[in-house]
Coordinates of C-alpha atoms and ligand atoms in Angstrom, one line a residue:
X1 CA 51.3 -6.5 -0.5
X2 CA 47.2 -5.3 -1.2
X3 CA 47.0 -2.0 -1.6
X4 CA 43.8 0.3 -1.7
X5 CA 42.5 0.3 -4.7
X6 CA 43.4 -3.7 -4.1
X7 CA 41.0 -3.9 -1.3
X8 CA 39.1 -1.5 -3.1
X9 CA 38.5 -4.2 -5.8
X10 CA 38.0 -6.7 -3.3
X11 CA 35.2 -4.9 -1.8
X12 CA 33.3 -4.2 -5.0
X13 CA 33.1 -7.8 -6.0
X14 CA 30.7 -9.5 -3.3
X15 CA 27.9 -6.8 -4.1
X16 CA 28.9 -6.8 -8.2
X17 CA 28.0 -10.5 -7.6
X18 CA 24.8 -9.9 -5.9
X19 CA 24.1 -7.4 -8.1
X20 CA 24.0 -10.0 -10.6
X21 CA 22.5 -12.9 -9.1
X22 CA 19.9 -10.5 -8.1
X23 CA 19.0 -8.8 -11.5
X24 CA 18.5 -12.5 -12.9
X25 CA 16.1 -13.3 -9.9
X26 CA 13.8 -10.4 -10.6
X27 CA 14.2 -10.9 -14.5
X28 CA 13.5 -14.6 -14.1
X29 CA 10.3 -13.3 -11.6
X30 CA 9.3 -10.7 -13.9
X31 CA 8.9 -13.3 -16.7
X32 CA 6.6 -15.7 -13.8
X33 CA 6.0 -14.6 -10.7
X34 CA 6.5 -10.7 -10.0
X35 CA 6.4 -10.8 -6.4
X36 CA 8.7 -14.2 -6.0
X37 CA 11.7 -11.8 -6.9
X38 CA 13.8 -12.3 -4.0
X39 CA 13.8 -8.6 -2.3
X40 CA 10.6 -8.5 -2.6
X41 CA 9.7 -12.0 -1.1
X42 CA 11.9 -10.8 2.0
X43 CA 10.6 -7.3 1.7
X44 CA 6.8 -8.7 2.2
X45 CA 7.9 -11.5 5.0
X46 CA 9.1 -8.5 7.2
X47 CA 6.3 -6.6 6.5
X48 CA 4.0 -9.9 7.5
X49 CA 5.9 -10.2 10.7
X50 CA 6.5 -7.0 11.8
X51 CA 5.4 -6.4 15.5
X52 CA 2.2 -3.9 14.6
X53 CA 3.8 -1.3 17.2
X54 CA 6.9 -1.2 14.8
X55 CA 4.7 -0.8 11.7
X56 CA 2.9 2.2 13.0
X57 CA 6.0 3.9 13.2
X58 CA 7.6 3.4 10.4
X59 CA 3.5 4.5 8.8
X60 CA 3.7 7.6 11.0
X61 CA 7.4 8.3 10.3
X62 CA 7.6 7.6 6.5
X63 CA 3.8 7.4 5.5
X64 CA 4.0 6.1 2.1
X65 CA 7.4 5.8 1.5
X66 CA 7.9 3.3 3.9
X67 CA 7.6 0.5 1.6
X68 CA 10.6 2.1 -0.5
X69 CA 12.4 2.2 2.7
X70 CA 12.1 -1.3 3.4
X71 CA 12.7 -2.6 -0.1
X72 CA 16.0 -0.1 0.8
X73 CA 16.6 -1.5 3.8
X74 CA 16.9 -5.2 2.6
X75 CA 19.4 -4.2 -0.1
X76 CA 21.7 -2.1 2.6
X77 CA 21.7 -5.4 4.7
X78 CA 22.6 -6.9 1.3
X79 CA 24.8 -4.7 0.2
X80 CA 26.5 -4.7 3.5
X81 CA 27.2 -8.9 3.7
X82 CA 28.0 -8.8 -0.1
X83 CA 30.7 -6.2 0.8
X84 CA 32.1 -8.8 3.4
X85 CA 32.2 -11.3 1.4
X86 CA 35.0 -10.6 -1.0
X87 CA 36.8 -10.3 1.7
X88 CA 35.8 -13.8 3.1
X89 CA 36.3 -15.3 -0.4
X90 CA 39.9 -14.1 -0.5
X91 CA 41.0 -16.5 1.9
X92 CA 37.9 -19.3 1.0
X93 CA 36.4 -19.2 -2.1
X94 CA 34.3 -21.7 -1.2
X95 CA 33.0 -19.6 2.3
X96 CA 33.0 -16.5 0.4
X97 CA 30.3 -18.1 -2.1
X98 CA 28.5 -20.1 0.6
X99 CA 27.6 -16.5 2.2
X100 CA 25.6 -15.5 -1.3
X101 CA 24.0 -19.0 -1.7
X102 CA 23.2 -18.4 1.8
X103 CA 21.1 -14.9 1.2
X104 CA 19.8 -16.2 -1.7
X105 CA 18.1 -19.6 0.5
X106 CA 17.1 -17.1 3.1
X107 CA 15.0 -15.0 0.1
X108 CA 13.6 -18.7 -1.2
X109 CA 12.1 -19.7 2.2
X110 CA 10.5 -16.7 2.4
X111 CA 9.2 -17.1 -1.3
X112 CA 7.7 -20.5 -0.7
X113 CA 6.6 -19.3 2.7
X114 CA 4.1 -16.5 1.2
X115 CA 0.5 -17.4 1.5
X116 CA -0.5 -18.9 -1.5
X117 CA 2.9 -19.5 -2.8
X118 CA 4.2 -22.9 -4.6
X119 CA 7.5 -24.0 -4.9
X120 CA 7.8 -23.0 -7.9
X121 CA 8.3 -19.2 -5.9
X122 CA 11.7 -20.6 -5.1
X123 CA 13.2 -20.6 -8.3
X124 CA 14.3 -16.6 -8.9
X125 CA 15.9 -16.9 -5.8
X126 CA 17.9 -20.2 -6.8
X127 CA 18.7 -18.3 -10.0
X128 CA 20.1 -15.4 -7.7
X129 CA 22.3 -17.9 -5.6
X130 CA 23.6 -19.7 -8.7
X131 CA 24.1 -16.4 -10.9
X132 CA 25.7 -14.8 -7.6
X133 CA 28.3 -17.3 -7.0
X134 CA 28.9 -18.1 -10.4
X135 CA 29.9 -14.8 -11.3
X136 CA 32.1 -14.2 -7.4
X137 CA 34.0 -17.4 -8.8
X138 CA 35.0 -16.4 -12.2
X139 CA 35.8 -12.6 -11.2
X140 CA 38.1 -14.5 -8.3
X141 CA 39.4 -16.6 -11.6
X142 CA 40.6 -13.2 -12.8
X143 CA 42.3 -12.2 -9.4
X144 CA 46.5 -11.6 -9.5
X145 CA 48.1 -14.8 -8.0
X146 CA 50.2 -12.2 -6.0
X147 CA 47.1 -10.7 -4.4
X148 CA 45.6 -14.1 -2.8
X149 CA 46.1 -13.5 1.2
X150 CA 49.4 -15.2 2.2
X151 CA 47.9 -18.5 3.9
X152 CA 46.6 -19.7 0.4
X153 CA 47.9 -21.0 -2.0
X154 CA 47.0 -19.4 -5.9
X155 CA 45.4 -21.8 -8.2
X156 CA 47.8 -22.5 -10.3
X157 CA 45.8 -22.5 -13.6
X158 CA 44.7 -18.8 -13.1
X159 CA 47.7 -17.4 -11.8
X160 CA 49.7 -17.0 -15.0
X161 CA 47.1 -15.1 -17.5
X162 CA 45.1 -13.5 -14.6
X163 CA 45.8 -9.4 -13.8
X164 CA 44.4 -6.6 -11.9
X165 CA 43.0 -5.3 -14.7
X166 CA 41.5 -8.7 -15.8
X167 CA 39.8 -8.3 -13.0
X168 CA 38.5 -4.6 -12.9
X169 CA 37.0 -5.3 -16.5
X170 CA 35.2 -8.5 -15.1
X171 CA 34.2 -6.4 -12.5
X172 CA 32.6 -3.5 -15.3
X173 CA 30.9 -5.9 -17.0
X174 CA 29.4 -7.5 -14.5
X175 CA 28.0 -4.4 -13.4
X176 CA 27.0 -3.5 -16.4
X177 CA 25.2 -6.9 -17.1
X178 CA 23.8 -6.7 -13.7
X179 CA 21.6 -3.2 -15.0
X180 CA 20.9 -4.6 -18.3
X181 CA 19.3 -7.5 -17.0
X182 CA 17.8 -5.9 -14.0
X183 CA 16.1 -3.0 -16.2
X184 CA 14.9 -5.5 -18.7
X185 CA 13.0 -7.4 -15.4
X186 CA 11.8 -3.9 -14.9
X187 CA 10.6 -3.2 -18.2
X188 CA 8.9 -6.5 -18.5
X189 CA 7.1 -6.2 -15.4
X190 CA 6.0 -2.6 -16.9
X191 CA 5.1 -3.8 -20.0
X192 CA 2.8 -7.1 -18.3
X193 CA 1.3 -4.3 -16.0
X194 CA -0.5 -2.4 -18.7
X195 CA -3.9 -2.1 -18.0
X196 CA -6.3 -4.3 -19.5
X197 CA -9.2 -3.1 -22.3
X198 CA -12.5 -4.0 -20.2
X199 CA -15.7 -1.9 -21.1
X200 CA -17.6 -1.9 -18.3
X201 CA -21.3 -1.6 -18.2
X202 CA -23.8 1.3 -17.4
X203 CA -25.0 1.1 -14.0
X204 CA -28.5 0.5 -13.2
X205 CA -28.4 2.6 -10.4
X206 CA -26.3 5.7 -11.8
X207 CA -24.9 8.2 -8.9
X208 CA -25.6 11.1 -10.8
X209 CA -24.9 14.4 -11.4
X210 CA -21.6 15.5 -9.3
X211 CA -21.9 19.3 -8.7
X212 CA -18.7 21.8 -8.9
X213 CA -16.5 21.7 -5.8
X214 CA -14.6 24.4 -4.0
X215 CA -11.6 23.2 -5.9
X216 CA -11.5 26.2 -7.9
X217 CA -12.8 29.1 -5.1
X218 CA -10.2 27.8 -3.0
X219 CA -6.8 27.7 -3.9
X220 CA -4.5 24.5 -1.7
X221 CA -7.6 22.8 -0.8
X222 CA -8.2 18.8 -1.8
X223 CA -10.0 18.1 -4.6
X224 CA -13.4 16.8 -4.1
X225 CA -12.8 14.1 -5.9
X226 CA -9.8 12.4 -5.7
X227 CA -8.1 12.0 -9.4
X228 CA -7.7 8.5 -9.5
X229 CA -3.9 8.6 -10.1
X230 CA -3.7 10.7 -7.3
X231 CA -5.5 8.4 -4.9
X232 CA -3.9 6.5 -2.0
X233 CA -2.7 3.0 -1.5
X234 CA -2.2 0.7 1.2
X235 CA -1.7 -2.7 1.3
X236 CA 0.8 -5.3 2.3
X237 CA 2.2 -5.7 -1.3
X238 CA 5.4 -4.9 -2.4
X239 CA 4.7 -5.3 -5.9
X240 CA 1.2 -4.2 -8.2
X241 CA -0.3 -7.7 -8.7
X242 CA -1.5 -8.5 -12.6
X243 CA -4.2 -10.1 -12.5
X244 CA -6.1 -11.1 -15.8
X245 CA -9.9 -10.6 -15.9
X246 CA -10.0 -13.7 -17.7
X247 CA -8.7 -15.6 -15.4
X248 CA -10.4 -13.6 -12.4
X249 CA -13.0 -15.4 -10.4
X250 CA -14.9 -15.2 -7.3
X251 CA -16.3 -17.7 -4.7
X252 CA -18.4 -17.6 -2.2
X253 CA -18.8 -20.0 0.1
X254 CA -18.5 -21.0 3.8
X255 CA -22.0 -21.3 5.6
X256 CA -24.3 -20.6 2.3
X257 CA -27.2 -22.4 1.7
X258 CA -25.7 -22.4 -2.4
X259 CA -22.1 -21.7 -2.9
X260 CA -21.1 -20.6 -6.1
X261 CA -18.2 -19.1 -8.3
X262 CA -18.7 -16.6 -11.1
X263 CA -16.6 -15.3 -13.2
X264 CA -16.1 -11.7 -14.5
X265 CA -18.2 -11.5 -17.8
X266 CA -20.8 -13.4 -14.8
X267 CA -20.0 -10.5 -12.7
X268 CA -20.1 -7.5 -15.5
X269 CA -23.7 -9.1 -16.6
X270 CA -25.2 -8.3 -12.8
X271 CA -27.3 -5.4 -12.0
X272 CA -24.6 -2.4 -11.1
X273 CA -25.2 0.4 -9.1
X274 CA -22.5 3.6 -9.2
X275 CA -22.3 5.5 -5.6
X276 CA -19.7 8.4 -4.3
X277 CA -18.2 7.0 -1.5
X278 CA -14.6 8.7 0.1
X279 CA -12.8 5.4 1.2
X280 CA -10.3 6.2 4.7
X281 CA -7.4 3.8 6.1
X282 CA -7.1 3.2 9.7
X283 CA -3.7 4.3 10.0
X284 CA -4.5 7.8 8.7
X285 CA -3.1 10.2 11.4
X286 CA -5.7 12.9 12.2
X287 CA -4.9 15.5 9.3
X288 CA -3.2 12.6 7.1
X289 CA -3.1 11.6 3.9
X290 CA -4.8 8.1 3.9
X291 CA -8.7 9.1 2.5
X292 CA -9.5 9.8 -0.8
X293 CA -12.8 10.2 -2.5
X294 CA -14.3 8.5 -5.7
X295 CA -16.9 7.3 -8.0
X296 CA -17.2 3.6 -7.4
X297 CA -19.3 1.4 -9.7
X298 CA -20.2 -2.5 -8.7
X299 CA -22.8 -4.8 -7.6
X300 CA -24.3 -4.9 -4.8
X301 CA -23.0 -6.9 -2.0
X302 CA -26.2 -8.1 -0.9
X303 CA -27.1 -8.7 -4.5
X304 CA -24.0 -11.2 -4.4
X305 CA -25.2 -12.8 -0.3
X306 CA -28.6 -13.7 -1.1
X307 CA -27.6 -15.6 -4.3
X308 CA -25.3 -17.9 -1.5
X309 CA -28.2 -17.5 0.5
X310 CA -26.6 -16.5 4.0
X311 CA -26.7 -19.7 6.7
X312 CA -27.6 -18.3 10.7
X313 CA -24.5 -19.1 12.3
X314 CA -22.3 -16.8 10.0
X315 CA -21.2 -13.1 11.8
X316 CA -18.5 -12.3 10.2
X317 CA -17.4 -11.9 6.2
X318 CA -13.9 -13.0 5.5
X319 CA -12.6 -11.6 2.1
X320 CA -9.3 -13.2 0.5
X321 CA -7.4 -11.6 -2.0
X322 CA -5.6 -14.0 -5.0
X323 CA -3.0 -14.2 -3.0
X324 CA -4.5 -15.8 0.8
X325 CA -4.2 -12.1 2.5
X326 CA -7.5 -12.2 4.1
X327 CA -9.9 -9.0 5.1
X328 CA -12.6 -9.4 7.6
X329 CA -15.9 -7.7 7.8
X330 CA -18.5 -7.8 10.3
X331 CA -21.2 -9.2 8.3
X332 CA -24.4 -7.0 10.0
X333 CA -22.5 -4.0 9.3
X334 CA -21.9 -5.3 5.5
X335 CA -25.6 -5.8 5.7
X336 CA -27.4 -3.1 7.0
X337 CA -28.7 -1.2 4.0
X338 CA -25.4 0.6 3.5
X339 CA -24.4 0.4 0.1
X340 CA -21.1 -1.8 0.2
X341 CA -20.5 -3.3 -3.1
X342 CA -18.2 -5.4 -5.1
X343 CA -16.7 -2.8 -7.3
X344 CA -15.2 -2.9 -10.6
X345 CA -14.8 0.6 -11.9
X346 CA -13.3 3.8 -10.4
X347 CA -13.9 7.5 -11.5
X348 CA -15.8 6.3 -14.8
X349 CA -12.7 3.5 -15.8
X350 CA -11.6 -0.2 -14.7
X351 CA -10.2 -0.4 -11.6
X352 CA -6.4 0.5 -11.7
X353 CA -4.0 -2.6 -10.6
X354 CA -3.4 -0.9 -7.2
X355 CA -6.7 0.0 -6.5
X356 CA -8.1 -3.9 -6.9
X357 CA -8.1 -4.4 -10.7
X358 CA -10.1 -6.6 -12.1
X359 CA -12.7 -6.3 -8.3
X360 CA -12.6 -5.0 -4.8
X361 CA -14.8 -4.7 -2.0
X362 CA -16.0 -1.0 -1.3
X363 CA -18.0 -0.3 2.2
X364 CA -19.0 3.1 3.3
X365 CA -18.2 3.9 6.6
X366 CA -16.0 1.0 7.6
X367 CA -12.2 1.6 7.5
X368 CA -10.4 -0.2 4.5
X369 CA -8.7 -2.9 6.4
X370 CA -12.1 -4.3 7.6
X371 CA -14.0 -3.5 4.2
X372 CA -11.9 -2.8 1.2
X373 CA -10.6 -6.2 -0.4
X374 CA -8.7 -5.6 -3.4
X375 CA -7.7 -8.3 -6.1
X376 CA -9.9 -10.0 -3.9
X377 CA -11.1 -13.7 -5.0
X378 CA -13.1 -15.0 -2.5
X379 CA -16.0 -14.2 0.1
X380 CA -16.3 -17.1 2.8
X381 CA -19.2 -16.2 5.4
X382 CA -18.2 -17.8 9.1
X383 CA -17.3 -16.5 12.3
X384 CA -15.1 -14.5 14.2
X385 CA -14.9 -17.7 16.5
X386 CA -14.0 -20.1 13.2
X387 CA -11.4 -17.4 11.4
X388 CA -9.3 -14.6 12.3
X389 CA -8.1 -12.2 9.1
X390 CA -4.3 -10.8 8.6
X391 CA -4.9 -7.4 10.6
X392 CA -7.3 -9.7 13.3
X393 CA -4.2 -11.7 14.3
X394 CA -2.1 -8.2 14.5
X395 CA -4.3 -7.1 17.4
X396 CA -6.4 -4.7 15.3
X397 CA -10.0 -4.5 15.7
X398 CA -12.5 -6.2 14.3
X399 CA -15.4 -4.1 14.8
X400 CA -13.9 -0.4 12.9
X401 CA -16.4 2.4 11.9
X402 CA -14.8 4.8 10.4
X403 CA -14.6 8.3 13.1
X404 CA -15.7 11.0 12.0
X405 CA -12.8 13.8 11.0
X406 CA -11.9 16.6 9.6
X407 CA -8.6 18.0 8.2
X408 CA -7.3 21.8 7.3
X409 CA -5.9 21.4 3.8
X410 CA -4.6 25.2 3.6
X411 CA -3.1 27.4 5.0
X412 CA -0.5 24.7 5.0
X413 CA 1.2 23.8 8.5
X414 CA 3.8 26.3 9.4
X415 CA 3.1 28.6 6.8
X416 CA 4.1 32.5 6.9
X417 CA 0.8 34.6 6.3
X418 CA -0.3 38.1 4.9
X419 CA -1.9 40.2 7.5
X420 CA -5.5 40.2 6.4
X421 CA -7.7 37.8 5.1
X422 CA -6.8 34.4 5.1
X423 CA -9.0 31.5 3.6
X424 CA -8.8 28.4 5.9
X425 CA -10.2 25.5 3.7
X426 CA -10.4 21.6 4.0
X427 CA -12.4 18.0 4.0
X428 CA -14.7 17.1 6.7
X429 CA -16.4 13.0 6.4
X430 CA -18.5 11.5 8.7
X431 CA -19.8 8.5 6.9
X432 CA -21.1 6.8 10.3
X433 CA -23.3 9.2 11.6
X434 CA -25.8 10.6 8.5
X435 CA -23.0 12.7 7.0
X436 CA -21.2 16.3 7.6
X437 CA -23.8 18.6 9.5
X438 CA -21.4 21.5 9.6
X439 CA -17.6 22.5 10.1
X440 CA -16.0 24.4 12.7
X441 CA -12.8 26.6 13.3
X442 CA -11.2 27.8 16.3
X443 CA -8.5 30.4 15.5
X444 CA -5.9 30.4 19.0
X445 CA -8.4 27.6 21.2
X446 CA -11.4 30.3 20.9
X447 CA -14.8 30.2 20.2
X448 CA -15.9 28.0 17.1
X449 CA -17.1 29.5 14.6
X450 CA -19.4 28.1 11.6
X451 CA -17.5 27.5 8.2
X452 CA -19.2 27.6 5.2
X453 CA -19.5 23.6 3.5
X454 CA -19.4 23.0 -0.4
X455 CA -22.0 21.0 -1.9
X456 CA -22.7 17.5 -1.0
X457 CA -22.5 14.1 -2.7
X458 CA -24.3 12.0 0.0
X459 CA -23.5 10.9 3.5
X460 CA -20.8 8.5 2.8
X461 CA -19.2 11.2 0.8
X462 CA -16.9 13.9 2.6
X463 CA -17.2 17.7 1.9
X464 CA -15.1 20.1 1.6
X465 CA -15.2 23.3 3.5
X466 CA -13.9 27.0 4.3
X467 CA -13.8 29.9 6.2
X468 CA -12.8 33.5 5.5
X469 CA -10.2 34.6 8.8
X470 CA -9.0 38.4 9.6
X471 CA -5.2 36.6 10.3
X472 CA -3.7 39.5 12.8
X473 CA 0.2 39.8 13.5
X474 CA 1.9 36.7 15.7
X475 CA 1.3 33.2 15.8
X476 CA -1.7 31.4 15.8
X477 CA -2.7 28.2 16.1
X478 CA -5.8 27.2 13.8
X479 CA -8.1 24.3 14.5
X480 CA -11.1 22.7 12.5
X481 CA -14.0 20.4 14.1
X482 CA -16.7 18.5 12.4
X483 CA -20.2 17.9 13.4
X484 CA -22.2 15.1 12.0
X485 CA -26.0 14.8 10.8
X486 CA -26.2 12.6 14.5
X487 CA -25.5 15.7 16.1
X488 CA -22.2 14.7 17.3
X489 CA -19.1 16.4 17.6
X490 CA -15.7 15.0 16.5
X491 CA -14.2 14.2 19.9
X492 CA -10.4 16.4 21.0
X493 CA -9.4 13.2 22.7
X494 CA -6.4 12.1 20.7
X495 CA -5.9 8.4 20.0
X496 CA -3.7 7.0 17.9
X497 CA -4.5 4.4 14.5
X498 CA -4.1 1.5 16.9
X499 CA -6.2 -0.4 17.2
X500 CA -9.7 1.4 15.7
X501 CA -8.3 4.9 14.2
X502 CA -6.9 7.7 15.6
X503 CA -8.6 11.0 16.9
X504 CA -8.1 14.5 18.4
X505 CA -8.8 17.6 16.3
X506 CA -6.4 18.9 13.3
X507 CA -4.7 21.9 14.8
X508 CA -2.2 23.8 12.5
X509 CA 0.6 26.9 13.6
X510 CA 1.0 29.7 11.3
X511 CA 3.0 32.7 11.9
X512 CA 1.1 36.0 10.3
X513 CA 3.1 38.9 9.5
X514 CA 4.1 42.0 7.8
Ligands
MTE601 N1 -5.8 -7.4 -0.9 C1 -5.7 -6.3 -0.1 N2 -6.7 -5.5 0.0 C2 -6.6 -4.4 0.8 C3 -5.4 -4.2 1.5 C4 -4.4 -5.1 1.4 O1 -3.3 -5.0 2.1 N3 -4.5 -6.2 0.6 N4 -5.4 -3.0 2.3 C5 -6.7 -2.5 2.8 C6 -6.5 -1.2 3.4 S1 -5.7 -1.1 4.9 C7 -7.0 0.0 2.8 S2 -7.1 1.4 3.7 C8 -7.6 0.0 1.5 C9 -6.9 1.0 0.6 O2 -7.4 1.0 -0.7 P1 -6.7 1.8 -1.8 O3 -5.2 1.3 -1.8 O4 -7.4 1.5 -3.1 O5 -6.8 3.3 -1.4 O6 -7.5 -1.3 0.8 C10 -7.7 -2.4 1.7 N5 -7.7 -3.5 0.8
MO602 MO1 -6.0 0.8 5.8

């Protein structure tokens, strides 16, 4: 007869197995490959084919955390089959390990199926489906004779030494291996993540001074600029890639008169210029997160096309990152006297491995997904006709200025007020359209009235901005408008991120009271 703690035991030993299998994988990856360990390689195939619709909401409903969600997700769904399968392998051992060999092919498809991957990607996940159903046989080796269901028949070799607590000790162990192994895979990919000594060079073209901000006058509100620790990340990876800037290069190519490669020292040996540009992601909500402001140092981008010296027919930029993930950029715009550049320092230091490390594109006034390569390894100058880029073949636009916003950092949404004077205080950018003119609040849909701006850094730089209110009793709503050096106003028709960024106006509810 089972009893509970019987099926119990049975249930802990499909995910002890994948446990296993699976902390070998990302050891085995850590030591080669990072992102060929095999949650991640199915983690970053759902992320490739994900309808677009689908992504937004998970962006809008779990903004950054969505990539922990999904890595979550895949080991629930996991977890979940692994639980089944002890159950399966007490009547067919040979079933019951067939399911984890099965997950674990499932995760090696998708590692060879990754752009740029080899074959070589496979192997983690073969480890996994080997380790896996090595260790669901020998913890079944350990299973009571009595306990096998009825229908088969016990191996007759393990049924006289084996016992139920043979079995939970295989069981600890296991588990126990299964965190050893999967925190050294941890450690190591820690450890080959440092950041690497480079001494960048002085710019040619310093940005100068950077005057005092409101941070200090005005308690809640966003720095001006962004610490670089602090500043946001999107991209399709699941994983920081570790790239060596010895082994970094870059090609351009496609329709140049004289394609060329160069390598870093090539690239650290240019003319660089240092600019303060605030960098913004297409899926930032109106009011979101996704913008952040820095000191970016790099050669010019032009610098880099006339070397290839630019063929007639080309109208479009595509970037590609070291791992095929390619960004496309309308080359007039790239062009135009802006100052997009092929940056290697952030803030005064290297760039950090999830901002680009050792190079990234950096474009003012373009959204990042049409702009902001990072890791990126190759410029190829052709058409929109000729090549279509990751987010190009996901509906989103090609052609992405970034609109001009504004965003009410504090009072923070929902918050309970003093009666009396409250500062309202934010960021305002309009890199398109000659830079932030002025701000404007409307307390309950009323008239708009002027805030007062902090210093400024340049167009392509946001400001920050506040205004002194006389909060009475009730509820209020707050709302903040910006108006660019163009003379335009930021428009109050709403729109989401898809396909060319969202708009509308930031409006906030607070309650004041006594
Ligand atoms: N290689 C690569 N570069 C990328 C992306 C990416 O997914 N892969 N995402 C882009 C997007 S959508 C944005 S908004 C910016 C964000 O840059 P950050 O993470 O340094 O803030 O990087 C861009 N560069
Ligand atoms: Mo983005």
């Amino acid at each position: 007869m089972t009893t509970w703690s019987d099926r119990l035991t049975l249930a802990a030993m499909g995910p002890a197995a994948a446990a296993a299998g699976l902390a070998a994988g990302h050891l085995l990856a850590a030591a080669t490959t990072p992102s060929a360990s095999p949650v991640l390689a199915v983690g970053s195939t759902v992320i490739d084919r994900t309808p677009t619709p689908v992504k937004e909401w998970a962006v809008a409903h779990f903004g950054t955390n969505d990539k922990t969600i999904l890595v979550g997700s895949v080991l629930a769904v996991v977890l979940l089959v692994a639980t089944a399968v002890g159950f399966v392998a007490r009547r067919s051992l040979v079933l019951g390990a067939g399911i984890l060999v099965l997950l674990s092919a499932v995760a090696a498809v998708c590692a060879v199926l990754r752009p740029a991957a080899d074959a070589g990607d496979a192997l983690p996940s073969v480890l996994t489906g080997v380790v896996a159903a090595g260790v669901l046989l020998t913890l079944f080796a350990l299973w009571p004779a009595a306990l096998w269901s009825a229908d088969r028949a016990p191996d007759e070799g393990t049924a006289g030494n084996a016992s139920r607590r043979g079995v939970l000790v295989g069981l600890g162990v296991t588990v126990l291996a299964a965190a050893a192994v999967g925190g050294l895979g941890r450690r190591l990919t820690s450890l080959r993540g440092r950041p690497e000594n480079v001494t960048l060079p002085a710019p040619a073209e310093p940005a100068g001074a950077f005057p005092a901000g409101l941070d200090r006058t005005v308690p809640g509100i966003t720095p001006w600029r962004t610490p670089t620790g602090g500043f946001y990340r999107v991209d399709t990876r699941l994983d920081v890639p570790v790239l060596s800037s010895a082994d970094w290069s870059l090609r351009v190519d496609g329709d140049v008169r004289h394609p060329f490669t160069l390598t870093f020292d090539e690239l650290l040996a240019m003319p660089m210029i240092e600019r303060d540009i605030t960098l913004t992601c297409v899926s930032n909500s109106v009011g979101g997160p996704y913008a952040g402001g820095a000191r970016w140092l790099g050669v010019r981008l032009t610098d880099l096309l006339d070397r290839a010296g630019v063929g007639a027919k080309a109208d479009q930029m595509l970037s590609t990152d070291f791992a095929g993930m390619t960004i496309s950029t309308p080359l007039a715009l790239a062009t135009d006297g802006r100052d997009a550049m092929l940056a290697v320092g952030m803030n005064g230091a290297p760039l950090p491995r999830e901002h680009g490390f050792p190079a990234r594109l950096v474009i003012p006034g373009l959204y990042g997904f049409i702009s902001a390569t990072k890791w990126v390894s190759r410029l190829t100058l052709t058409t929109y006709a000729d090549h279509s880029a990751y987010w190009t073949d996901r509906h989103w636009a090609t052609d992405a200025p970034i609109k001009i916003s504004s965003r009410i950092d504090t009072p923070r949404p929902l918050a309970q007020l003093d009666v009396g004077e409250v500062v309202v205080g934010g960021v305002a950018w309009a890199q398109g359209g000659g830079g932030v003119d002025r701000v404007e609040v409307s307390i309950d849909g009323g008239a708009w009235q002027q805030a007062q701006l902090g210093p400024s850094a340049g167009e392509v730089y946001w400001r920050q901005w506040f205004h002194r209110w006389d909060a009475k009793p009730g509820s209020h709503t707050v709302s903040c408008r910006v108006v660019d050096g163009d003379g335009r106003t930021q428009a109050p028709v709403r729109a989401n991120p898809f396909p060319d960024g969202a708009s509308g106006l930031h409006t906030i509810n607070v309650t004041v009271g006594s």
